[in-house]
Short mmCIF file of C-alpha atoms and ligand atoms in Angstrom, two decimals:
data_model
loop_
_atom_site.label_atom_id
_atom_site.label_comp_id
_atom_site.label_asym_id
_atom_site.label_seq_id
_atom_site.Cartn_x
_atom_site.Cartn_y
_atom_site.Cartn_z
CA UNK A 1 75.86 79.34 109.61
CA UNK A 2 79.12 79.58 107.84
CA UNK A 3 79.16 81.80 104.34
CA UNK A 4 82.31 82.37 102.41
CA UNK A 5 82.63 85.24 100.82
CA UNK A 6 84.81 85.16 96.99
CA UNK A 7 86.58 87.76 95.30
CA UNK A 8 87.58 86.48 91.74
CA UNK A 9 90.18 87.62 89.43
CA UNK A 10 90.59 86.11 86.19
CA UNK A 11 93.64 83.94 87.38
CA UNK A 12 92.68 84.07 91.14
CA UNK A 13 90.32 83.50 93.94
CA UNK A 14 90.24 84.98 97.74
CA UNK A 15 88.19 84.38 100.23
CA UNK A 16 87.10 85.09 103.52
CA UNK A 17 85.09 82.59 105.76
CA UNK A 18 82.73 83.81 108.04
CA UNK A 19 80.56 82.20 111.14
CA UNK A 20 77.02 84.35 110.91
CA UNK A 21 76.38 83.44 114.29
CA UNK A 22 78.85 85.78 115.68
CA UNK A 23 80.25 87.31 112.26
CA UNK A 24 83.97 86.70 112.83
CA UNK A 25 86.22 85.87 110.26
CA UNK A 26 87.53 82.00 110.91
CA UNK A 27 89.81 81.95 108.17
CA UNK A 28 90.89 83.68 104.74
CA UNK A 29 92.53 82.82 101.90
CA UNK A 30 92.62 81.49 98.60
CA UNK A 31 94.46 80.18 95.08
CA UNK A 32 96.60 82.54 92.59
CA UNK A 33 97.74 81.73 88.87
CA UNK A 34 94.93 79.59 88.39
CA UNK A 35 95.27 77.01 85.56
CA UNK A 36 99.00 77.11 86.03
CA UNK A 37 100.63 74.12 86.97
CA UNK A 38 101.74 75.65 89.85
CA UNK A 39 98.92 77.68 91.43
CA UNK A 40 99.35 78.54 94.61
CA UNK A 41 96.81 77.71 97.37
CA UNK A 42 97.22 79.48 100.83
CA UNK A 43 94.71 79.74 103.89
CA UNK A 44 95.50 82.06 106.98
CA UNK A 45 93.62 81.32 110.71
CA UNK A 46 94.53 81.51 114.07
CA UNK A 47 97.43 84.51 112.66
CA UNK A 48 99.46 80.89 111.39
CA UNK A 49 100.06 81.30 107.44
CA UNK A 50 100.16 77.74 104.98
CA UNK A 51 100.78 77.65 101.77
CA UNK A 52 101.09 74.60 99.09
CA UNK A 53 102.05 74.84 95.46
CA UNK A 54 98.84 72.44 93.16
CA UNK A 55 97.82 72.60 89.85
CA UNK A 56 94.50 73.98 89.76
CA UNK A 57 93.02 74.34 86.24
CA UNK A 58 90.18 76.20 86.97
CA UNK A 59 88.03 78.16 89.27
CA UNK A 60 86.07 74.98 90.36
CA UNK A 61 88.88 72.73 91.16
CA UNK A 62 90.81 76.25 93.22
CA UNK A 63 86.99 76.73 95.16
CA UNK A 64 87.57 72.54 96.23
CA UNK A 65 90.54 72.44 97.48
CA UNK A 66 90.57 75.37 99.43
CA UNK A 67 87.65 74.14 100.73
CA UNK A 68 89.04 70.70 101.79
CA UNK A 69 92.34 72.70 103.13
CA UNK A 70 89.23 74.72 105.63
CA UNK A 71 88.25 71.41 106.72
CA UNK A 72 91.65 69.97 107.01
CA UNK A 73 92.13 72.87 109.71
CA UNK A 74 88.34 72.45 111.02
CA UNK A 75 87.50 75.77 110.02
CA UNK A 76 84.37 73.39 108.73
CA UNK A 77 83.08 69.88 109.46
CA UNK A 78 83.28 69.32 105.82
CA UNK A 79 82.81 71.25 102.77
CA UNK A 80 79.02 70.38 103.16
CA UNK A 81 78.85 72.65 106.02
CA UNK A 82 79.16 75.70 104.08
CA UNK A 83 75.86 77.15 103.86
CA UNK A 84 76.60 79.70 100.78
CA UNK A 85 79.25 81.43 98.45
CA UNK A 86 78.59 85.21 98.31
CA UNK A 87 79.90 87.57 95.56
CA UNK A 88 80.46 91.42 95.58
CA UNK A 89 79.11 91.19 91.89
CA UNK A 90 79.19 94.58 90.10
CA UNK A 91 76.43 94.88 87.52
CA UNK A 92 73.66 93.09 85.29
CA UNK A 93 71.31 94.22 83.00
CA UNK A 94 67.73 94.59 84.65
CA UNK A 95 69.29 93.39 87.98
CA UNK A 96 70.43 94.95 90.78
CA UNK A 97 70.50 93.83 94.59
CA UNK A 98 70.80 90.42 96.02
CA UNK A 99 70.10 87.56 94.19
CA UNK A 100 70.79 83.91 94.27
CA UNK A 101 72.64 82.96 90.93
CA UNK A 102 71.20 81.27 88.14
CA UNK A 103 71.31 81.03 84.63
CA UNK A 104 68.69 84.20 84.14
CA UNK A 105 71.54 86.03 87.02
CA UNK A 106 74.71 84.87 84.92
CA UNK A 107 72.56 85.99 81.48
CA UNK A 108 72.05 89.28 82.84
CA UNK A 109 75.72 89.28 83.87
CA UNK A 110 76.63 88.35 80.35
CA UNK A 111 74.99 91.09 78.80
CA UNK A 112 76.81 93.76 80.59
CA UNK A 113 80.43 91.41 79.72
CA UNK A 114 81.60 94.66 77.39
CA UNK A 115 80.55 98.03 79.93
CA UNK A 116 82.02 96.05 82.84
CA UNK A 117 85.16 94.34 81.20
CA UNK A 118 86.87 93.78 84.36
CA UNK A 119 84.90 92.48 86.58
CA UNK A 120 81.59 90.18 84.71
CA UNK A 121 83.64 87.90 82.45
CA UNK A 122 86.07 86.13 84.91
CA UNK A 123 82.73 86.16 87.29
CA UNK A 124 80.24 85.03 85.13
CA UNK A 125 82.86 82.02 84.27
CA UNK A 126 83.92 80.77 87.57
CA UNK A 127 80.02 81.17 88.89
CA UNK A 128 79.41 79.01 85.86
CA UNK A 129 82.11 76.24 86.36
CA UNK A 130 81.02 76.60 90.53
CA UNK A 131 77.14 76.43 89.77
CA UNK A 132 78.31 73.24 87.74
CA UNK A 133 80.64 71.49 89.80
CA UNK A 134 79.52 72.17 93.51
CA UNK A 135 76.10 72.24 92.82
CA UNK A 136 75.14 71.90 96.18
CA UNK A 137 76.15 74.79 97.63
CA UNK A 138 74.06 77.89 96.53
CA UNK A 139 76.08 80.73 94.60
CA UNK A 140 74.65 84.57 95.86
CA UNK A 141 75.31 87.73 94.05
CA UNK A 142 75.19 91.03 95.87
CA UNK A 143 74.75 93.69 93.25
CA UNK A 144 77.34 97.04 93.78
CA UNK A 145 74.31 98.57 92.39
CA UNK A 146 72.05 97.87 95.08
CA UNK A 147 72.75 100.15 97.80
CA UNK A 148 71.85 102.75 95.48
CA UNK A 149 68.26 102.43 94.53
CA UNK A 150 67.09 104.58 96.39
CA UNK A 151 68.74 107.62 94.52
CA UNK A 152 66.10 110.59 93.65
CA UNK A 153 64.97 110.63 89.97
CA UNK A 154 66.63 113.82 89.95
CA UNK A 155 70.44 112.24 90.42
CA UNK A 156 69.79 109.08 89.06
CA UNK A 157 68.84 110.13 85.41
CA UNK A 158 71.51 111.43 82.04
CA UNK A 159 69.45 113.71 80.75
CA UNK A 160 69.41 111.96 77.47
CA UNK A 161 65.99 110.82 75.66
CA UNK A 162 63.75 109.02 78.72
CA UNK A 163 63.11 105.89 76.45
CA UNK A 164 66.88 105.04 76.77
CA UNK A 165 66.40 105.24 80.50
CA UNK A 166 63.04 103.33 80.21
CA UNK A 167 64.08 100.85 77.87
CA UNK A 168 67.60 100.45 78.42
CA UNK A 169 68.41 101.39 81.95
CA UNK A 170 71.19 103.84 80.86
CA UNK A 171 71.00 105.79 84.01
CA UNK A 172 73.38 106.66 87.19
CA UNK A 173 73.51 102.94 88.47
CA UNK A 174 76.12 103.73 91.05
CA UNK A 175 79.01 101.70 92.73
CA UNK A 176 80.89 100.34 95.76
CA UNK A 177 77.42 99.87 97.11
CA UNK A 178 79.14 96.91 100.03
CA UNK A 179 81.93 100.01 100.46
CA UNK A 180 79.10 102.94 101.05
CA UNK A 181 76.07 100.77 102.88
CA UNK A 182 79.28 99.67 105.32
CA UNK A 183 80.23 103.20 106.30
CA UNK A 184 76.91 104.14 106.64
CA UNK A 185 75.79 102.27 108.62
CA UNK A 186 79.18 102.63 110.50
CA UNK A 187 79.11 106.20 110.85
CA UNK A 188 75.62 106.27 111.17
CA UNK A 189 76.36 104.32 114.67
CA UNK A 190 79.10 106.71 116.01
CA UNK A 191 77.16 110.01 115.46
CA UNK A 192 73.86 108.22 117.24
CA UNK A 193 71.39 109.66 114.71
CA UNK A 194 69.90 107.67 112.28
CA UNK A 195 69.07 110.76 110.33
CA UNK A 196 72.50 111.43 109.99
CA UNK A 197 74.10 113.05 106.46
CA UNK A 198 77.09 111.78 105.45
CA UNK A 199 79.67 111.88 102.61
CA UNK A 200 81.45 108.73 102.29
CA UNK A 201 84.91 108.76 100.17
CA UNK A 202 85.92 105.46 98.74
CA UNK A 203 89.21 106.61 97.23
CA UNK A 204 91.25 103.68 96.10
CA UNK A 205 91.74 101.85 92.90
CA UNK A 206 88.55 102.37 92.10
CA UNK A 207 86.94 105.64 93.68
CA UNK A 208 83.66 107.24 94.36
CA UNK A 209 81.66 109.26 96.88
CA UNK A 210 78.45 109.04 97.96
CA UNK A 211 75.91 111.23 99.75
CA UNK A 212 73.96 109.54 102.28
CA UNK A 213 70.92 110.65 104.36
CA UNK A 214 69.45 108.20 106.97
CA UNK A 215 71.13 105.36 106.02
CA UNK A 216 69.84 105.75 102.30
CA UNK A 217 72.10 106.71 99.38
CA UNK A 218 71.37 110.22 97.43
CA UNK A 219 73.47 110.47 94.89
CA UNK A 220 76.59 108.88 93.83
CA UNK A 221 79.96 109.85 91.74
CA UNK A 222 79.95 106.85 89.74
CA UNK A 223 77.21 106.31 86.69
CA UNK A 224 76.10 103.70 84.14
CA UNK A 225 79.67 102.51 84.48
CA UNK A 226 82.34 102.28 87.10
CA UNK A 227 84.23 103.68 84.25
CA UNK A 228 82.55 106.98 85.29
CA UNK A 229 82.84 109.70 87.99
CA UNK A 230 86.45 110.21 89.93
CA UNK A 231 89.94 109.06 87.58
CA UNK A 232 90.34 105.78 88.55
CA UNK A 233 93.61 104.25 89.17
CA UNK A 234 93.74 103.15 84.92
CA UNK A 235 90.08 104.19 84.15
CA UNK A 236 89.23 107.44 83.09
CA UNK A 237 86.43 108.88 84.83
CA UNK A 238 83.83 111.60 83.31
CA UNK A 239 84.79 112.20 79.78
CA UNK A 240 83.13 113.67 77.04
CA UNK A 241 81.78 111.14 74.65
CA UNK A 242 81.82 113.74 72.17
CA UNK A 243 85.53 113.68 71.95
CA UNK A 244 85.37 110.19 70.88
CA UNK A 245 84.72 111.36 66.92
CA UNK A 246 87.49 113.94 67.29
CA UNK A 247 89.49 110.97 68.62
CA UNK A 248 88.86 107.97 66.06
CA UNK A 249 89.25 110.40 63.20
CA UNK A 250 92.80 112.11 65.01
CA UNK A 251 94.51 108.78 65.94
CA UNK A 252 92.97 106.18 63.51
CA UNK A 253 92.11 104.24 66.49
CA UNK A 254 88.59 101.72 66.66
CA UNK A 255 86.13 103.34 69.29
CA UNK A 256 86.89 99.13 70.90
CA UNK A 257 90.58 100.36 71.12
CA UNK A 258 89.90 104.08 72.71
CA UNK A 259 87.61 102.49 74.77
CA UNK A 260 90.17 99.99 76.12
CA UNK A 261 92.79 102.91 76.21
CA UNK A 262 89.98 104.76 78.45
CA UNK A 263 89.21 101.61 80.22
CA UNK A 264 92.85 100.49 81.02
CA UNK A 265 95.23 102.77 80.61
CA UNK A 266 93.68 106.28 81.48
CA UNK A 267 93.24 107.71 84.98
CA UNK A 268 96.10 108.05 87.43
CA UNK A 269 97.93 106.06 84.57
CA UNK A 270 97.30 107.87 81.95
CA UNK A 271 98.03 111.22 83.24
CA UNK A 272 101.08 110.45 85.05
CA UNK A 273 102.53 108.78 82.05
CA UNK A 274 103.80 106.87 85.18
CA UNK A 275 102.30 104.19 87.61
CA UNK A 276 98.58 103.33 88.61
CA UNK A 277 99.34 102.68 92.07
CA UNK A 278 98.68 106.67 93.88
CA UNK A 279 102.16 105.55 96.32
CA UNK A 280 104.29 105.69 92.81
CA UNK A 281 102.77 108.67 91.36
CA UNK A 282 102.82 110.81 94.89
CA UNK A 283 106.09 109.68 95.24
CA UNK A 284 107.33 110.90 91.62
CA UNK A 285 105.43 114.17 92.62
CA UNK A 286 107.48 114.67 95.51
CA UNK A 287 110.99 113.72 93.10
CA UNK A 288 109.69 117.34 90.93
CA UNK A 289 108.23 114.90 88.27
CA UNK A 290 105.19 117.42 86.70
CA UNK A 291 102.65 114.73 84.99
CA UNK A 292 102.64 112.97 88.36
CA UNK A 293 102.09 116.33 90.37
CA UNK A 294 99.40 117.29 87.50
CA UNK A 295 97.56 113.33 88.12
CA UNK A 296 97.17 114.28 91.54
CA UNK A 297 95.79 117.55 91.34
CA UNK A 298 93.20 116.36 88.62
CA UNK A 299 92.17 113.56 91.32
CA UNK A 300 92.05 115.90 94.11
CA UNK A 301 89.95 118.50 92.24
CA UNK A 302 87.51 115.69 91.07
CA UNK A 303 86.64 114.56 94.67
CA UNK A 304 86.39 118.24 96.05
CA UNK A 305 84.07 118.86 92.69
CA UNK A 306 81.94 115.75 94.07
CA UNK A 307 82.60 116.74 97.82
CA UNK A 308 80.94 120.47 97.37
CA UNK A 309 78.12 119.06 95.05
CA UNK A 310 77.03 116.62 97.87
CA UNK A 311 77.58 119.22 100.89
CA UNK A 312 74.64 121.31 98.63
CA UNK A 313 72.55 118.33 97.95
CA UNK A 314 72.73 117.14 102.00
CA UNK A 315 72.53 121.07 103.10
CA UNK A 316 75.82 120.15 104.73
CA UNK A 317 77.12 117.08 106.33
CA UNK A 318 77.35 115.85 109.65
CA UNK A 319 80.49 113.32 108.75
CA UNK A 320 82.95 113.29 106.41
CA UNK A 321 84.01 109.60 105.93
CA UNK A 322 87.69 108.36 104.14
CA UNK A 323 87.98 104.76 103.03
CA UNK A 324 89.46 102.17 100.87
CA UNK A 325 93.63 102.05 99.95
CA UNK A 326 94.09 105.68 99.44
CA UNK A 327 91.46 107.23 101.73
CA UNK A 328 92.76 105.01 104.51
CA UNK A 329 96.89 105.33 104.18
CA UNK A 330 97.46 109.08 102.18
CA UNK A 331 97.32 111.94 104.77
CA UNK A 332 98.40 114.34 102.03
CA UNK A 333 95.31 113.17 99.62
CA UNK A 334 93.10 114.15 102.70
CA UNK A 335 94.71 117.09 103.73
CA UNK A 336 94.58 118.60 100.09
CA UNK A 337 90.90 117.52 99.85
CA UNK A 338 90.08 118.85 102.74
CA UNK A 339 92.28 122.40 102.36
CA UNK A 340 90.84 125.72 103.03
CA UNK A 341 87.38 124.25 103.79
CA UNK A 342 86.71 125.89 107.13
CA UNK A 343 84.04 127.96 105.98
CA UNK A 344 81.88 124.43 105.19
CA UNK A 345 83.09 123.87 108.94
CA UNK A 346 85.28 121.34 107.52
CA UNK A 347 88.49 121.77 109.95
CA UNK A 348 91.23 119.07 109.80
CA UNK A 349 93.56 118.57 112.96
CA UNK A 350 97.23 117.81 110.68
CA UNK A 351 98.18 116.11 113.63
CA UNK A 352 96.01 113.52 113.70
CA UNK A 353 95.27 113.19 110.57
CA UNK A 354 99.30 112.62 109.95
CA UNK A 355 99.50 109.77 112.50
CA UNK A 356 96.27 108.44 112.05
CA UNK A 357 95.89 104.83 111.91
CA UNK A 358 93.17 102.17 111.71
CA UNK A 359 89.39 103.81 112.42
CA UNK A 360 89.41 107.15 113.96
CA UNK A 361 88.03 110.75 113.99
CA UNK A 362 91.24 113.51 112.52
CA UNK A 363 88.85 116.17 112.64
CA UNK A 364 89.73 119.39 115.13
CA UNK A 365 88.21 121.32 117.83
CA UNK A 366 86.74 123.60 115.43
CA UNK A 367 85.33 121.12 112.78
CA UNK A 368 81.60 121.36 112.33
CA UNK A 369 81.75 118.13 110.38
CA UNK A 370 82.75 115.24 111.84
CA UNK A 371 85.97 113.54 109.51
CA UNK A 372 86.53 110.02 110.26
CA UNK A 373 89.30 107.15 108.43
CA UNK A 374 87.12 104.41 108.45
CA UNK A 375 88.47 101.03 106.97
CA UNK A 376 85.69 99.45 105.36
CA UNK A 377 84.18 95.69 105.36
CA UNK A 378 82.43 95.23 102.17
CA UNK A 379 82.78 91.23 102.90
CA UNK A 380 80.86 91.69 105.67
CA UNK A 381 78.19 93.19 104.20
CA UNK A 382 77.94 90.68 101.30
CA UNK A 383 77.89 88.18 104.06
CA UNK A 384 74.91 89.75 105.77
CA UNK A 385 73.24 89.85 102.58
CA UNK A 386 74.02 86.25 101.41
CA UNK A 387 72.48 85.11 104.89
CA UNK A 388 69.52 87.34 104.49
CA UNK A 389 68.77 86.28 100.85
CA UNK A 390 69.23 82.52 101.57
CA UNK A 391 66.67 83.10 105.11
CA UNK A 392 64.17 84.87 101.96
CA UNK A 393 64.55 81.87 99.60
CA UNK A 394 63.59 79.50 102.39
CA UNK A 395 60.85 81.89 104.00
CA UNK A 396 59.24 81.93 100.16
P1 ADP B 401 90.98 98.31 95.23
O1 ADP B 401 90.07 99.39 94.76
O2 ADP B 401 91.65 97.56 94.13
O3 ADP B 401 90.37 97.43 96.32
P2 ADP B 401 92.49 99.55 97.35
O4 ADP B 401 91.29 100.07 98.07
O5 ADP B 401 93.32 98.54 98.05
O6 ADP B 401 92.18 99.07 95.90
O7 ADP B 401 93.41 100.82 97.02
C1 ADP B 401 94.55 100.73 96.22
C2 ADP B 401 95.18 102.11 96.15
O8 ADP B 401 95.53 102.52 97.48
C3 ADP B 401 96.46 102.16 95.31
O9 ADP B 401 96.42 103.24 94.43
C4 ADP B 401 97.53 102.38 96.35
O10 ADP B 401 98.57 103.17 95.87
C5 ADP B 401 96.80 103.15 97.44
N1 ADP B 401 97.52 102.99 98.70
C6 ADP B 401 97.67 101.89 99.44
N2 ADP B 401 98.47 102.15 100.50
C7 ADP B 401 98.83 103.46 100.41
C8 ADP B 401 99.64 104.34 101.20
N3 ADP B 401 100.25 103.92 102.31
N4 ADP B 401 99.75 105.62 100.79
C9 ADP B 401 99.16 106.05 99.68
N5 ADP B 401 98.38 105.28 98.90
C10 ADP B 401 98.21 103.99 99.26
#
């Protein structure tokens, strides 16, 4: 069974393709500047690279040529072959978990268009235009939502009036459920218990932690919103929505534009007056500059604030787990994270943790807590659940 897995920008698609019978990758890659005349349309297998400049107008047309290009290679008999297209979808209204798309999916998608401005518009189009124009091959959203329902009452609600919970879900949803479920299961592997408590760290564009016990998620940094929780790389995260008044009446600003301003050009961003991407900022740190040095300490305080609240809520950990673009490639981030925490029997060896690369342990001899670098695979897991949903749909 093959499943390709999308990841859609407004102007762009990737891919990966995957053959479920042995989960390798057999190819990835994908169109940018869609609806340009000159999109470009690449596909990388067997380590070779191509590349071909095409108009593609839309999402639909980008999705049909790259898969004629995987059958020009014979990554598939033809674009028949392809059992399903998976998506790491983020949130929907009444939804969450794994779901094969249709129009009540895309509706529920729809309805969450202004909360999750980033991510459902540019989906909910291109599933649209896909569901339309390749209506043969079944479209499967995997809720970032889902890996967290199993969150205690206790950590999943605001403690706001119930009936807004009850009647209009505004509770701790949670995020980077692919990221989390990933390095649970994972970690959960290389400690050999399947009781084991964990703390995963996805610290990258977009960050968040998450306290797992046996596999099942506990509590999460991120909320109704992946607005919420950690700064993001341009989003703000936890903020006072009682400084909104003070805000619209100080700067003569809509609450649309301070929400965009929150939603776009806060975070790392904001604070550093500088760059969104941490390799800019840390290095502006390093040059004296004081916003970027103050950016980083606000992000490193925010994940040990999240870090000690989950070592409570676990009654300690037995892993420590650091993924996505920052967790995986800043030593510094980790070491500051992880500074002066040897009386959680949190013990980093610098040495390892310097030259680490790829998935490994940089915890020392006299670490209680395991620390790991763990590159994570959400495709994978969206391709798991794409196969498992479409086995469910036939089954029922
Ligand atoms: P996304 O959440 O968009 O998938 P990534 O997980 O790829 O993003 O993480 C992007 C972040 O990782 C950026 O802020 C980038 O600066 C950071 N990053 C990538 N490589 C490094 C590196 N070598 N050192 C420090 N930060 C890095």
């Amino acid at each position: 069974m093959k499943i390709l897995i999308a990841n859609l920008g407004s102007t762009s698609f990737k891919y990966r393709l995957f053959d479920m019978t042995d989960e390798q990758v057999l190819a990835r890659g994908g169109v940018e500047r869609i609806g340009s005349p000159q999109s470009k349309c690449f596909v990388e297998a067997d380590g070779s690279r191509e590349e071909m400049t095409i108009a593609a107008k839309d999402h639909a047309v980008a999705v049909k040529l790259c898969l004629q290009q995987l059958t020009d290679k014979r990554r598939l008999a033809s674009p028949k072959e392809l059992a399903a297209i998976g998506f790491k979808a983020v949130h929907a209204k009444g939804i969450t978990g794994v779901h094969r798309v249709d129009e009540k999916v895309l509706a529920a998608m729809e309805a969450f268009n202004d909360i999750v401005p980033a991510h459902n518009p540019p989906y909910v189009k291109a599933m649209r235009l896909l569901a339309k124009e390749l209506p043969d091959i079944p479209l499967v959203a995997a809720f970032e939502t889902g890996f967290h329902e199993t969150i205690p009452p206790s950590e999943k609600h605001y403690a706001i009036p119930l009936e807004w919970a009850e009647k209009h879900g505004i509770k701790r949803w949670g995020f980077h459920g692919a990221s989390h479920r990933y390095i649970s299961e994972r970690a959960t592997k290389w400690l050999g218990n399947p009781e084991a408590k964990i703390i995963s760290c996805h610290l990258g564009g977009s960050s968040s932690l998450c306290a797992i016990k046996a596999g099942k998620s506990q509590a999460t940094s991120m909320g109704m919103t992946p607005q919420s929780g950690l700064p993001q790389n341009n989003r703000v995260g936890d903020f006072d929505p009682f400084a909104l008044p003070a805000l619209i009446r100080a700067t003569g600003k809509t609450l649309d534009e301070l929400l965009a301003i929150l939603a776009n050009q806060s975070g790392l961003e904001g604070l550093s007056g500088k760059s969104n991407d941490l390799r800019d900022v840390e290095q502006a740190a390093l040059n004296g500059d004081v916003k970027a040095r103050l950016a980083l300490d606000v992000y490193i305080a925010s994940v040990r604030h999240y870090l000690g609240a989950y070592l409570v809520l676990l009654g300690g950990a037995d892993a420590i787990v650091f993924t996505g673009g920052i967790g995986e490639n800043s030593s510094t981030m980790r070491a500051a994270i992880c500074k002066d925490l040897t009386w959680f029997g949190i013990d980093l060896a610098a040495d390892k943790n310097k030259s680490a690369k790829g998935e490994t342990r940089i915890d020392g001899p006299t670490s209680r807590v395991q620390v790991w670098i763990m590159p994570t695979n959400e495709e994978l897991i969206v391709a798991r659940q794409s196969r498992d949903c479409l086995a469910f749909s036939l089954a029922s």
